[in-house]
Amino acid sequence: MTDTVAPTPPWLDRYRASMMGTVTTPLALLVRGEGCHVWDADGTRYLDFLAGIAVNALGHAHPALVAAVSSQIATLAHVSNYFATPPQVELAERLRRITGAGDDGRVFLCNSGTEAIEVAFKLARLNGAGLNRAGGERPRILSLQRSFHGRTMGALSLTGQPALQEPFAPLVPGVEHIDSTIEALEAAMGPDVAALFLEPIKGEAGVVDLPEGYLKRARELTTEHGALLILDEIQTGIGRTGSWFAFQQFGIVPDAIALAKGIAGGVPIGALVTFGAASGLLQAGHHGSTFGGNPLAAAAGNAVLGEIESAGLVENAARRGAELRSLIAGIGHPLVAEVRGRGLLIGIGLSSPVAKELSAAALAHGLIVNAPNEHSIRIAPPLIVGDAELAEFRTLFIQALEATALEATA
Ligand SMILES: *Cc1c(COP(=O)(O)O)cnc(C)c1O
């Protein structure tokens, strides 16, 4: 596909000279977005089926979000935690309601997913500090291999990816990474476990579902041993999987869920929502954040959650997700081996390790998808997708599949 090597564009030279090299080379210089599309600096239009990794729930430049943020920043953008604001309280009440945490639920607002996980880590330690029924302590925290929970030291200690962890050892002690099987969980659980951290679907691992019955068994075992069940719904939450939160499809109630990505449509925000007795663990002075839940971010969250509700976007995610799944399977291309995930969080398992090539071909044809590993394509379009976007995706994805298959046989 690339016989001629294009010269490095000037923006990339400037990027490399000024930005710390912590991520892979950016794919394009994006300047504008509208609905499910974004445009680069050369005016090329892309269908965005990644949505900032499950962040832009309403697509780009949605009028409801633009209006809410514009009006809030012109009214009151930030105060300290010595004061409360109406958007902050409204967002906390809203999160309590849509999670089902209800009157016993409590919300901590922060600025990112990894920060929500850090609060959850403290929650686990507080549960661990209490004596278990036999009078012993709970030093252990369980998490899954190939999981992703973020990159700050506490969150990184929970992330089950040795390659990400090794440069930063020693990590926070007490975390054990177990296999994602019910047998491994049963073997690892005990009265010395403070908490179990789980993603209902492992997004960064390539949109990988847990085994059938896993969450139900995890709830039984954690309850039995007095450990907290803490779900990382940073990627799966906020309507993405076809229900407000993925756990709601498994007939369980967790002790806490970590949220971020989709809440405020791109304005940085994170939240930890606790259920029942877990709501009483964190006390005054235990945690804080300067920006967390400030009126600007909270107003953005209220606008996004309000629009998801009034426009029926949770239902749309379920319906369009099912359509996309059958559309992808229906293409019948030999590179597509399986379709995973729920709602609009979809993993496409490939029959050969060409995910990077396929996502590059998609981009060259005007379609943004993501390759979390060489065998998987992840798509997470805005929750507003409709017939037109699905049809456009089909056309562009077929072109990308054909270009990739051609290149592989060339
Ligand atoms: C994105 C993500 C995180 C980290 O969130 P940040 O906002 O990048 O800090 C943690 N867990 C999961 C499952 C995620 O998808």
Tab-separated table of C-alpha atoms and ligand atoms in Angstrom:
chain	number	residue	atom	x	y	z
A	1	MET	CA	0.000	0.000	0.000
A	2	THR	CA	2.844	2.404	0.849
A	3	ASP	CA	5.402	2.039	-1.926
A	4	THR	CA	6.284	5.712	-1.745
A	5	VAL	CA	7.455	6.937	1.637
A	6	ALA	CA	5.641	10.168	2.413
A	7	PRO	CA	7.753	12.958	3.946
A	8	THR	CA	7.156	13.533	7.653
A	9	PRO	CA	4.528	16.266	7.922
A	10	PRO	CA	5.669	19.412	9.789
A	11	TRP	CA	3.084	18.926	12.578
A	12	LEU	CA	4.607	15.530	13.374
A	13	ASP	CA	8.088	17.018	13.625
A	14	ARG	CA	6.754	19.620	16.045
A	15	TYR	CA	4.849	16.955	17.994
A	16	ARG	CA	7.934	14.787	18.369
A	17	ALA	CA	10.151	17.691	19.337
A	18	SER	CA	7.811	18.915	22.054
A	19	MET	CA	5.634	16.029	23.323
A	20	MET	CA	7.080	13.369	25.621
A	21	GLY	CA	7.282	10.140	23.660
A	22	THR	CA	4.984	8.042	25.855
A	23	VAL	CA	2.574	6.936	23.120
A	24	THR	CA	2.916	5.556	19.591
A	25	THR	CA	3.216	7.974	16.672
A	26	PRO	CA	-0.077	9.859	16.194
A	27	LEU	CA	-1.988	8.722	13.091
A	28	ALA	CA	-3.235	12.126	11.959
A	29	LEU	CA	-3.625	15.703	13.117
A	30	LEU	CA	-7.336	16.058	13.889
A	31	VAL	CA	-8.817	19.523	13.912
A	32	ARG	CA	-12.610	19.204	14.027
A	33	GLY	CA	-15.465	16.815	14.699
A	34	GLU	CA	-19.212	16.692	14.136
A	35	GLY	CA	-21.518	13.800	14.983
A	36	CYS	CA	-19.759	10.529	14.133
A	37	HIS	CA	-17.095	12.154	11.926
A	38	VAL	CA	-13.780	13.933	12.460
A	39	TRP	CA	-11.602	15.881	10.024
A	40	ASP	CA	-7.819	16.154	9.813
A	41	ALA	CA	-5.784	19.240	8.986
A	42	ASP	CA	-5.835	18.372	5.265
A	43	GLY	CA	-9.638	18.291	5.240
A	44	THR	CA	-9.882	14.480	5.061
A	45	ARG	CA	-13.035	13.159	6.739
A	46	TYR	CA	-13.034	10.012	8.903
A	47	LEU	CA	-15.906	7.943	10.265
A	48	ASP	CA	-15.018	7.703	13.952
A	49	PHE	CA	-15.836	4.205	15.207
A	50	LEU	CA	-13.529	4.513	18.200
A	51	ALA	CA	-15.017	7.699	19.741
A	52	GLY	CA	-11.872	8.551	21.692
A	53	ILE	CA	-11.926	4.970	23.095
A	54	ALA	CA	-15.550	4.884	24.243
A	55	VAL	CA	-15.515	8.518	25.399
A	56	ASN	CA	-17.511	10.574	22.869
A	57	ALA	CA	-20.857	8.986	23.717
A	58	LEU	CA	-22.781	11.777	21.948
A	59	GLY	CA	-20.323	11.979	19.068
A	60	HIS	CA	-18.463	15.216	18.413
A	61	ALA	CA	-19.656	18.772	19.097
A	62	HIS	CA	-23.096	17.661	20.265
A	63	PRO	CA	-25.280	20.774	20.757
A	64	ALA	CA	-26.489	19.679	24.220
A	65	LEU	CA	-22.914	19.309	25.482
A	66	VAL	CA	-21.711	22.494	23.792
A	67	ALA	CA	-24.582	24.475	25.331
A	68	ALA	CA	-24.122	23.038	28.841
A	69	VAL	CA	-20.349	23.599	28.953
A	70	SER	CA	-20.569	27.076	27.394
A	71	SER	CA	-23.221	28.208	29.827
A	72	GLN	CA	-21.531	26.680	32.876
A	73	ILE	CA	-18.102	28.154	32.136
A	74	ALA	CA	-19.769	31.548	31.742
A	75	THR	CA	-21.474	31.056	35.122
A	76	LEU	CA	-19.147	29.196	37.512
A	77	ALA	CA	-16.304	26.974	36.331
A	78	HIS	CA	-14.561	25.958	39.514
A	79	VAL	CA	-14.708	26.289	43.283
A	80	SER	CA	-12.795	24.407	45.971
A	81	ASN	CA	-14.111	21.433	47.918
A	82	TYR	CA	-14.914	23.868	50.714
A	83	PHE	CA	-18.075	24.585	48.709
A	84	ALA	CA	-20.796	22.594	46.970
A	85	THR	CA	-22.314	23.411	43.569
A	86	PRO	CA	-25.650	22.456	41.996
A	87	PRO	CA	-24.159	20.553	38.996
A	88	GLN	CA	-21.994	18.436	41.347
A	89	VAL	CA	-24.923	17.376	43.557
A	90	GLU	CA	-27.137	16.764	40.530
A	91	LEU	CA	-24.502	14.523	38.926
A	92	ALA	CA	-24.016	12.500	42.122
A	93	GLU	CA	-27.787	12.009	42.449
A	94	ARG	CA	-28.034	11.010	38.808
A	95	LEU	CA	-25.233	8.450	39.120
A	96	ARG	CA	-26.839	6.990	42.237
A	97	ARG	CA	-30.093	6.611	40.335
A	98	ILE	CA	-28.833	5.092	37.057
A	99	THR	CA	-26.473	2.677	38.813
A	100	GLY	CA	-29.307	1.514	41.072
A	101	ALA	CA	-27.132	2.304	44.110
A	102	GLY	CA	-30.056	4.359	45.412
A	103	ASP	CA	-30.254	5.925	48.862
A	104	ASP	CA	-27.365	3.839	50.235
A	105	GLY	CA	-25.106	4.746	47.329
A	106	ARG	CA	-22.381	7.395	47.470
A	107	VAL	CA	-20.364	9.034	44.700
A	108	PHE	CA	-16.777	10.297	44.663
A	109	LEU	CA	-16.006	12.532	41.681
A	110	CYS	CA	-12.502	12.746	40.207
A	111	ASN	CA	-10.900	13.463	36.829
A	112	SER	CA	-10.070	10.178	35.125
A	113	GLY	CA	-10.516	6.440	35.170
A	114	THR	CA	-7.209	5.719	36.810
A	115	GLU	CA	-8.110	8.139	39.621
A	116	ALA	CA	-11.420	6.350	40.176
A	117	ILE	CA	-9.426	3.114	40.492
A	118	GLU	CA	-7.095	4.757	43.026
A	119	VAL	CA	-10.072	5.612	45.255
A	120	ALA	CA	-11.301	2.039	44.840
A	121	PHE	CA	-7.849	0.789	45.878
A	122	LYS	CA	-8.136	2.827	49.102
A	123	LEU	CA	-11.626	1.390	49.615
A	124	ALA	CA	-10.123	-2.107	49.314
A	125	ARG	CA	-7.395	-1.276	51.846
A	126	LEU	CA	-9.996	0.074	54.293
A	127	ASN	CA	-11.961	-3.147	53.943
A	128	GLY	CA	-8.691	-5.031	54.403
A	129	ALA	CA	-7.949	-3.158	57.621
A	130	GLY	CA	-11.119	-4.495	59.215
A	131	LEU	CA	-10.790	-7.918	60.814
A	132	ASN	CA	-12.493	-10.817	59.054
A	133	ARG	CA	-14.805	-13.207	60.884
A	134	ALA	CA	-11.915	-15.360	62.102
A	135	GLY	CA	-10.191	-12.271	63.541
A	136	GLY	CA	-7.504	-12.268	60.853
A	137	GLU	CA	-6.580	-9.536	58.421
A	138	ARG	CA	-7.109	-9.117	54.699
A	139	PRO	CA	-3.839	-8.150	53.000
A	140	ARG	CA	-4.667	-9.636	49.573
A	141	ILE	CA	-6.319	-7.961	46.594
A	142	LEU	CA	-7.230	-10.020	43.530
A	143	SER	CA	-7.269	-8.841	39.930
A	144	LEU	CA	-7.187	-10.623	36.571
A	145	GLN	CA	-4.336	-11.384	34.204
A	146	ARG	CA	-4.520	-9.264	31.014
A	147	SER	CA	-6.727	-6.747	32.824
A	148	PHE	CA	-6.307	-2.991	32.462
A	149	HIS	CA	-7.090	-0.618	35.321
A	150	GLY	CA	-4.882	2.383	34.551
A	151	ARG	CA	-1.284	3.517	34.838
A	152	THR	CA	-0.750	5.381	38.111
A	153	MET	CA	1.128	3.266	40.663
A	154	GLY	CA	-1.916	1.863	42.457
A	155	ALA	CA	-3.917	1.303	39.269
A	156	LEU	CA	-0.814	-0.084	37.522
A	157	SER	CA	-0.365	-2.569	40.372
A	158	LEU	CA	-3.888	-3.837	39.597
A	159	THR	CA	-3.313	-3.909	35.823
A	160	GLY	CA	-2.499	-7.507	34.895
A	161	GLN	CA	0.129	-6.754	32.263
A	162	PRO	CA	3.730	-7.486	33.286
A	163	ALA	CA	5.159	-5.539	30.328
A	164	LEU	CA	3.512	-2.334	31.576
A	165	GLN	CA	4.504	-2.993	35.195
A	166	GLU	CA	8.121	-4.150	34.994
A	167	PRO	CA	9.828	-0.771	34.396
A	168	PHE	CA	8.205	0.620	37.546
A	169	ALA	CA	8.730	-2.098	40.131
A	170	PRO	CA	8.398	-2.282	43.056
A	171	LEU	CA	4.642	-1.978	42.768
A	172	VAL	CA	2.066	-1.497	45.509
A	173	PRO	CA	2.156	-4.759	47.472
A	174	GLY	CA	-0.709	-7.176	48.033
A	175	VAL	CA	-2.099	-7.536	44.508
A	176	GLU	CA	-2.322	-10.992	42.910
A	177	HIS	CA	-3.249	-11.548	39.271
A	178	ILE	CA	-5.276	-14.660	38.620
A	179	ASP	CA	-6.457	-16.492	35.517
A	180	SER	CA	-9.911	-15.488	34.232
A	181	THR	CA	-11.537	-18.817	35.102
A	182	ILE	CA	-14.074	-19.637	37.799
A	183	GLU	CA	-11.723	-22.407	39.020
A	184	ALA	CA	-8.844	-19.952	39.506
A	185	LEU	CA	-11.147	-17.582	41.387
A	186	GLU	CA	-12.433	-20.332	43.680
A	187	ALA	CA	-8.856	-21.399	44.414
A	188	ALA	CA	-7.671	-17.847	45.153
A	189	MET	CA	-10.615	-16.585	47.246
A	190	GLY	CA	-10.341	-16.699	51.016
A	191	PRO	CA	-10.989	-14.756	54.242
A	192	ASP	CA	-7.705	-12.845	53.730
A	193	VAL	CA	-8.939	-11.180	50.505
A	194	ALA	CA	-9.939	-7.504	50.809
A	195	ALA	CA	-11.278	-7.034	47.294
A	196	LEU	CA	-11.628	-8.478	43.827
A	197	PHE	CA	-11.218	-6.066	40.889
A	198	LEU	CA	-12.848	-7.022	37.569
A	199	GLU	CA	-13.658	-5.536	34.189
A	200	PRO	CA	-17.017	-7.045	33.103
A	201	ILE	CA	-15.516	-7.101	29.587
A	202	LYS	CA	-11.757	-6.657	29.144
A	203	GLY	CA	-11.614	-3.750	26.709
A	204	GLU	CA	-7.873	-3.145	26.439
A	205	ALA	CA	-7.225	-6.874	26.095
A	206	GLY	CA	-9.252	-6.749	22.864
A	207	VAL	CA	-12.877	-6.758	24.126
A	208	VAL	CA	-12.727	-10.148	25.810
A	209	ASP	CA	-15.807	-11.453	27.644
A	210	LEU	CA	-15.586	-13.191	31.024
A	211	PRO	CA	-16.572	-16.872	31.086
A	212	GLU	CA	-20.285	-17.670	31.408
A	213	GLY	CA	-21.438	-17.356	35.041
A	214	TYR	CA	-18.210	-15.676	36.186
A	215	LEU	CA	-19.659	-12.463	37.644
A	216	LYS	CA	-22.395	-14.334	39.491
A	217	ARG	CA	-19.835	-16.678	41.080
A	218	ALA	CA	-17.545	-13.713	41.847
A	219	ARG	CA	-20.420	-12.053	43.728
A	220	GLU	CA	-21.183	-15.225	45.701
A	221	LEU	CA	-17.554	-15.793	46.689
A	222	THR	CA	-16.780	-12.194	47.639
A	223	THR	CA	-19.953	-12.010	49.752
A	224	GLU	CA	-19.134	-15.306	51.424
A	225	HIS	CA	-15.618	-14.138	52.378
A	226	GLY	CA	-16.395	-10.472	53.134
A	227	ALA	CA	-14.333	-9.166	50.233
A	228	LEU	CA	-15.449	-6.218	48.114
A	229	LEU	CA	-16.468	-6.819	44.510
A	230	ILE	CA	-15.170	-3.761	42.657
A	231	LEU	CA	-16.029	-3.473	38.976
A	232	ASP	CA	-14.007	-1.398	36.559
A	233	GLU	CA	-16.774	-0.093	34.282
A	234	ILE	CA	-14.638	2.740	32.963
A	235	GLN	CA	-14.978	1.397	29.415
A	236	THR	CA	-18.144	-0.727	29.706
A	237	GLY	CA	-20.264	1.839	31.594
A	238	ILE	CA	-22.535	4.729	30.540
A	239	GLY	CA	-24.722	2.807	28.095
A	240	ARG	CA	-21.845	1.409	26.069
A	241	THR	CA	-22.828	-2.268	26.359
A	242	GLY	CA	-26.567	-1.768	25.867
A	243	SER	CA	-27.489	-1.225	29.524
A	244	TRP	CA	-26.460	1.753	31.670
A	245	PHE	CA	-23.767	-0.469	33.209
A	246	ALA	CA	-22.593	-3.904	32.112
A	247	PHE	CA	-23.137	-5.473	35.565
A	248	GLN	CA	-26.880	-4.867	35.165
A	249	GLN	CA	-26.944	-7.599	32.488
A	250	PHE	CA	-25.555	-10.215	34.872
A	251	GLY	CA	-28.084	-10.032	37.715
A	252	ILE	CA	-25.579	-8.941	40.378
A	253	VAL	CA	-24.974	-5.850	42.536
A	254	PRO	CA	-21.292	-4.927	43.102
A	255	ASP	CA	-19.858	-3.056	46.113
A	256	ALA	CA	-18.359	-0.349	43.936
A	257	ILE	CA	-17.943	0.630	40.295
A	258	ALA	CA	-15.249	2.834	38.778
A	259	LEU	CA	-16.441	5.065	35.939
A	260	ALA	CA	-14.934	7.642	33.593
A	261	LYS	CA	-14.669	7.676	29.790
A	262	GLY	CA	-18.259	8.172	28.588
A	263	ILE	CA	-19.619	10.232	31.504
A	264	ALA	CA	-18.961	13.723	30.180
A	265	GLY	CA	-18.427	13.160	26.459
A	266	GLY	CA	-14.764	14.185	26.492
A	267	VAL	CA	-14.576	16.630	29.380
A	268	PRO	CA	-12.210	14.912	31.862
A	269	ILE	CA	-14.101	13.256	34.702
A	270	GLY	CA	-14.131	10.040	36.715
A	271	ALA	CA	-16.312	8.632	39.465
A	272	LEU	CA	-16.414	5.888	42.034
A	273	VAL	CA	-19.924	4.817	42.989
A	274	THR	CA	-20.338	2.672	46.096
A	275	PHE	CA	-23.281	0.451	46.977
A	276	GLY	CA	-24.621	-0.404	50.437
A	277	ALA	CA	-22.152	-0.861	53.320
A	278	ALA	CA	-19.144	0.022	51.136
A	279	SER	CA	-20.504	3.588	51.120
A	280	GLY	CA	-19.421	3.978	54.745
A	281	LEU	CA	-15.750	3.038	54.342
A	282	LEU	CA	-14.149	6.287	53.197
A	283	GLN	CA	-14.182	8.949	55.906
A	284	ALA	CA	-13.384	12.655	56.065
A	285	GLY	CA	-9.756	13.254	55.136
A	286	HIS	CA	-9.310	9.918	53.381
A	287	HIS	CA	-9.264	11.268	49.844
A	288	GLY	CA	-9.653	14.432	47.812
A	289	SER	CA	-9.182	16.099	44.444
A	290	THR	CA	-8.870	19.759	43.515
A	291	PHE	CA	-10.670	19.504	40.193
A	292	GLY	CA	-12.816	16.442	40.890
A	293	GLY	CA	-16.497	17.136	40.314
A	294	ASN	CA	-16.019	20.818	39.610
A	295	PRO	CA	-19.128	22.515	38.211
A	296	LEU	CA	-17.760	22.610	34.645
A	297	ALA	CA	-17.088	18.860	34.414
A	298	ALA	CA	-20.239	18.034	36.372
A	299	ALA	CA	-22.389	20.163	34.042
A	300	ALA	CA	-20.881	18.301	31.092
A	301	GLY	CA	-21.717	14.994	32.803
A	302	ASN	CA	-25.295	16.061	33.470
A	303	ALA	CA	-25.723	17.143	29.839
A	304	VAL	CA	-24.359	13.858	28.470
A	305	LEU	CA	-26.267	11.603	30.864
A	306	GLY	CA	-29.441	13.643	30.360
A	307	GLU	CA	-29.164	13.383	26.575
A	308	ILE	CA	-28.424	9.632	26.708
A	309	GLU	CA	-31.599	9.241	28.747
A	310	SER	CA	-33.912	11.523	26.755
A	311	ALA	CA	-32.713	10.301	23.352
A	312	GLY	CA	-32.905	6.623	24.353
A	313	LEU	CA	-29.217	6.033	23.577
A	314	VAL	CA	-28.826	3.061	25.934
A	315	GLU	CA	-31.499	1.280	23.898
A	316	ASN	CA	-29.839	2.513	20.711
A	317	ALA	CA	-26.520	1.011	21.851
A	318	ALA	CA	-28.200	-2.367	22.367
A	319	ARG	CA	-30.033	-2.242	19.033
A	320	ARG	CA	-27.176	-0.837	16.906
A	321	GLY	CA	-24.717	-3.142	18.627
A	322	ALA	CA	-26.765	-6.171	17.581
A	323	GLU	CA	-27.035	-4.796	14.036
A	324	LEU	CA	-23.282	-4.143	13.837
A	325	ARG	CA	-22.473	-7.596	15.135
A	326	SER	CA	-24.583	-9.300	12.478
A	327	LEU	CA	-23.369	-6.854	9.823
A	328	ILE	CA	-19.728	-7.728	10.587
A	329	ALA	CA	-20.410	-11.460	10.671
A	330	GLY	CA	-22.505	-11.101	7.493
A	331	ILE	CA	-19.562	-9.682	5.512
A	332	GLY	CA	-18.266	-13.231	5.700
A	333	HIS	CA	-14.647	-12.212	5.167
A	334	PRO	CA	-12.101	-14.964	5.964
A	335	LEU	CA	-10.065	-12.538	8.110
A	336	VAL	CA	-12.992	-12.196	10.555
A	337	ALA	CA	-12.881	-15.176	12.910
A	338	GLU	CA	-15.249	-14.028	15.678
A	339	VAL	CA	-17.199	-11.040	17.017
A	340	ARG	CA	-17.035	-10.375	20.786
A	341	GLY	CA	-18.384	-7.910	23.337
A	342	ARG	CA	-21.801	-6.392	24.030
A	343	GLY	CA	-23.752	-3.435	22.691
A	344	LEU	CA	-21.441	-0.913	21.054
A	345	LEU	CA	-18.255	-2.291	22.597
A	346	ILE	CA	-17.216	-4.792	19.953
A	347	GLY	CA	-14.089	-6.885	19.482
A	348	ILE	CA	-13.408	-8.478	16.132
A	349	GLY	CA	-11.139	-11.519	16.425
A	350	LEU	CA	-8.980	-11.954	13.325
A	351	SER	CA	-7.829	-15.234	11.789
A	352	SER	CA	-4.296	-13.821	11.237
A	353	PRO	CA	-2.189	-11.327	13.218
A	354	VAL	CA	-2.865	-8.354	10.914
A	355	ALA	CA	-4.866	-6.033	13.177
A	356	LYS	CA	-2.333	-3.177	12.889
A	357	GLU	CA	-2.348	-3.467	9.082
A	358	LEU	CA	-6.151	-3.638	9.025
A	359	SER	CA	-6.615	-0.576	11.221
A	360	ALA	CA	-4.061	1.312	9.074
A	361	ALA	CA	-5.944	0.293	5.910
A	362	ALA	CA	-9.203	1.416	7.516
A	363	LEU	CA	-7.701	4.808	8.323
A	364	ALA	CA	-6.422	5.140	4.752
A	365	HIS	CA	-10.007	4.543	3.595
A	366	GLY	CA	-11.444	7.089	6.059
A	367	LEU	CA	-12.470	4.840	8.964
A	368	ILE	CA	-11.132	4.993	12.537
A	369	VAL	CA	-10.999	1.655	14.356
A	370	ASN	CA	-8.409	0.409	16.846
A	371	ALA	CA	-6.074	-2.580	17.126
A	372	PRO	CA	-5.514	-3.325	20.843
A	373	ASN	CA	-3.402	-6.339	19.852
A	374	GLU	CA	-2.368	-8.040	16.607
A	375	HIS	CA	-5.356	-10.410	16.576
A	376	SER	CA	-8.114	-7.944	17.566
A	377	ILE	CA	-9.931	-4.934	16.176
A	378	ARG	CA	-11.914	-2.878	18.686
A	379	ILE	CA	-14.804	-0.668	17.696
A	380	ALA	CA	-16.669	1.614	20.088
A	381	PRO	CA	-18.655	4.118	18.019
A	382	PRO	CA	-20.621	7.018	19.506
A	383	LEU	CA	-23.917	5.838	21.046
A	384	ILE	CA	-25.775	8.013	18.505
A	385	VAL	CA	-24.915	5.834	15.465
A	386	GLY	CA	-27.768	5.156	13.054
A	387	ASP	CA	-28.461	3.516	9.687
A	388	ALA	CA	-26.258	5.917	7.705
A	389	GLU	CA	-23.167	5.373	9.879
A	390	LEU	CA	-23.613	1.599	9.885
A	391	ALA	CA	-23.880	1.548	6.097
A	392	GLU	CA	-20.812	3.773	5.753
A	393	PHE	CA	-18.902	1.545	8.193
A	394	ARG	CA	-19.796	-1.542	6.167
A	395	THR	CA	-18.507	-0.041	2.911
A	396	LEU	CA	-15.254	1.252	4.422
A	397	PHE	CA	-14.555	-1.831	6.530
A	398	ILE	CA	-14.982	-4.138	3.516
A	399	GLN	CA	-12.514	-1.954	1.580
A	400	ALA	CA	-10.053	-2.170	4.481
A	401	LEU	CA	-10.469	-5.947	4.775
A	402	GLU	CA	-9.879	-6.387	1.043
A	403	ALA	CA	-6.816	-4.110	1.045
A	404	THR	CA	-5.366	-6.022	4.005
A	405	ALA	CA	-6.042	-9.442	2.489
A	406	LEU	CA	-4.450	-8.284	-0.797
A	407	GLU	CA	-1.375	-6.999	0.990
A	408	ALA	CA	-1.047	-10.255	2.928
A	409	THR	CA	-1.000	-12.320	-0.280
A	410	ALA	CA	1.205	-9.873	-2.235
B	1	LIG	C1	-9.427	3.761	30.111
B	1	LIG	C2	-9.464	2.773	31.203
B	1	LIG	C3	-8.834	3.007	32.435
B	1	LIG	C4	-8.020	4.245	32.702
B	1	LIG	O1	-8.769	5.406	32.579
B	1	LIG	P1	-8.021	6.816	32.326
B	1	LIG	O2	-9.150	7.797	32.218
B	1	LIG	O3	-7.225	6.669	31.077
B	1	LIG	O4	-7.172	7.090	33.483
B	1	LIG	C5	-8.964	2.050	33.418
B	1	LIG	N1	-9.675	0.926	33.219
B	1	LIG	C6	-10.300	0.672	32.049
B	1	LIG	C7	-11.093	-0.587	31.880
B	1	LIG	C8	-10.202	1.577	30.991
B	1	LIG	O5	-10.795	1.305	29.826
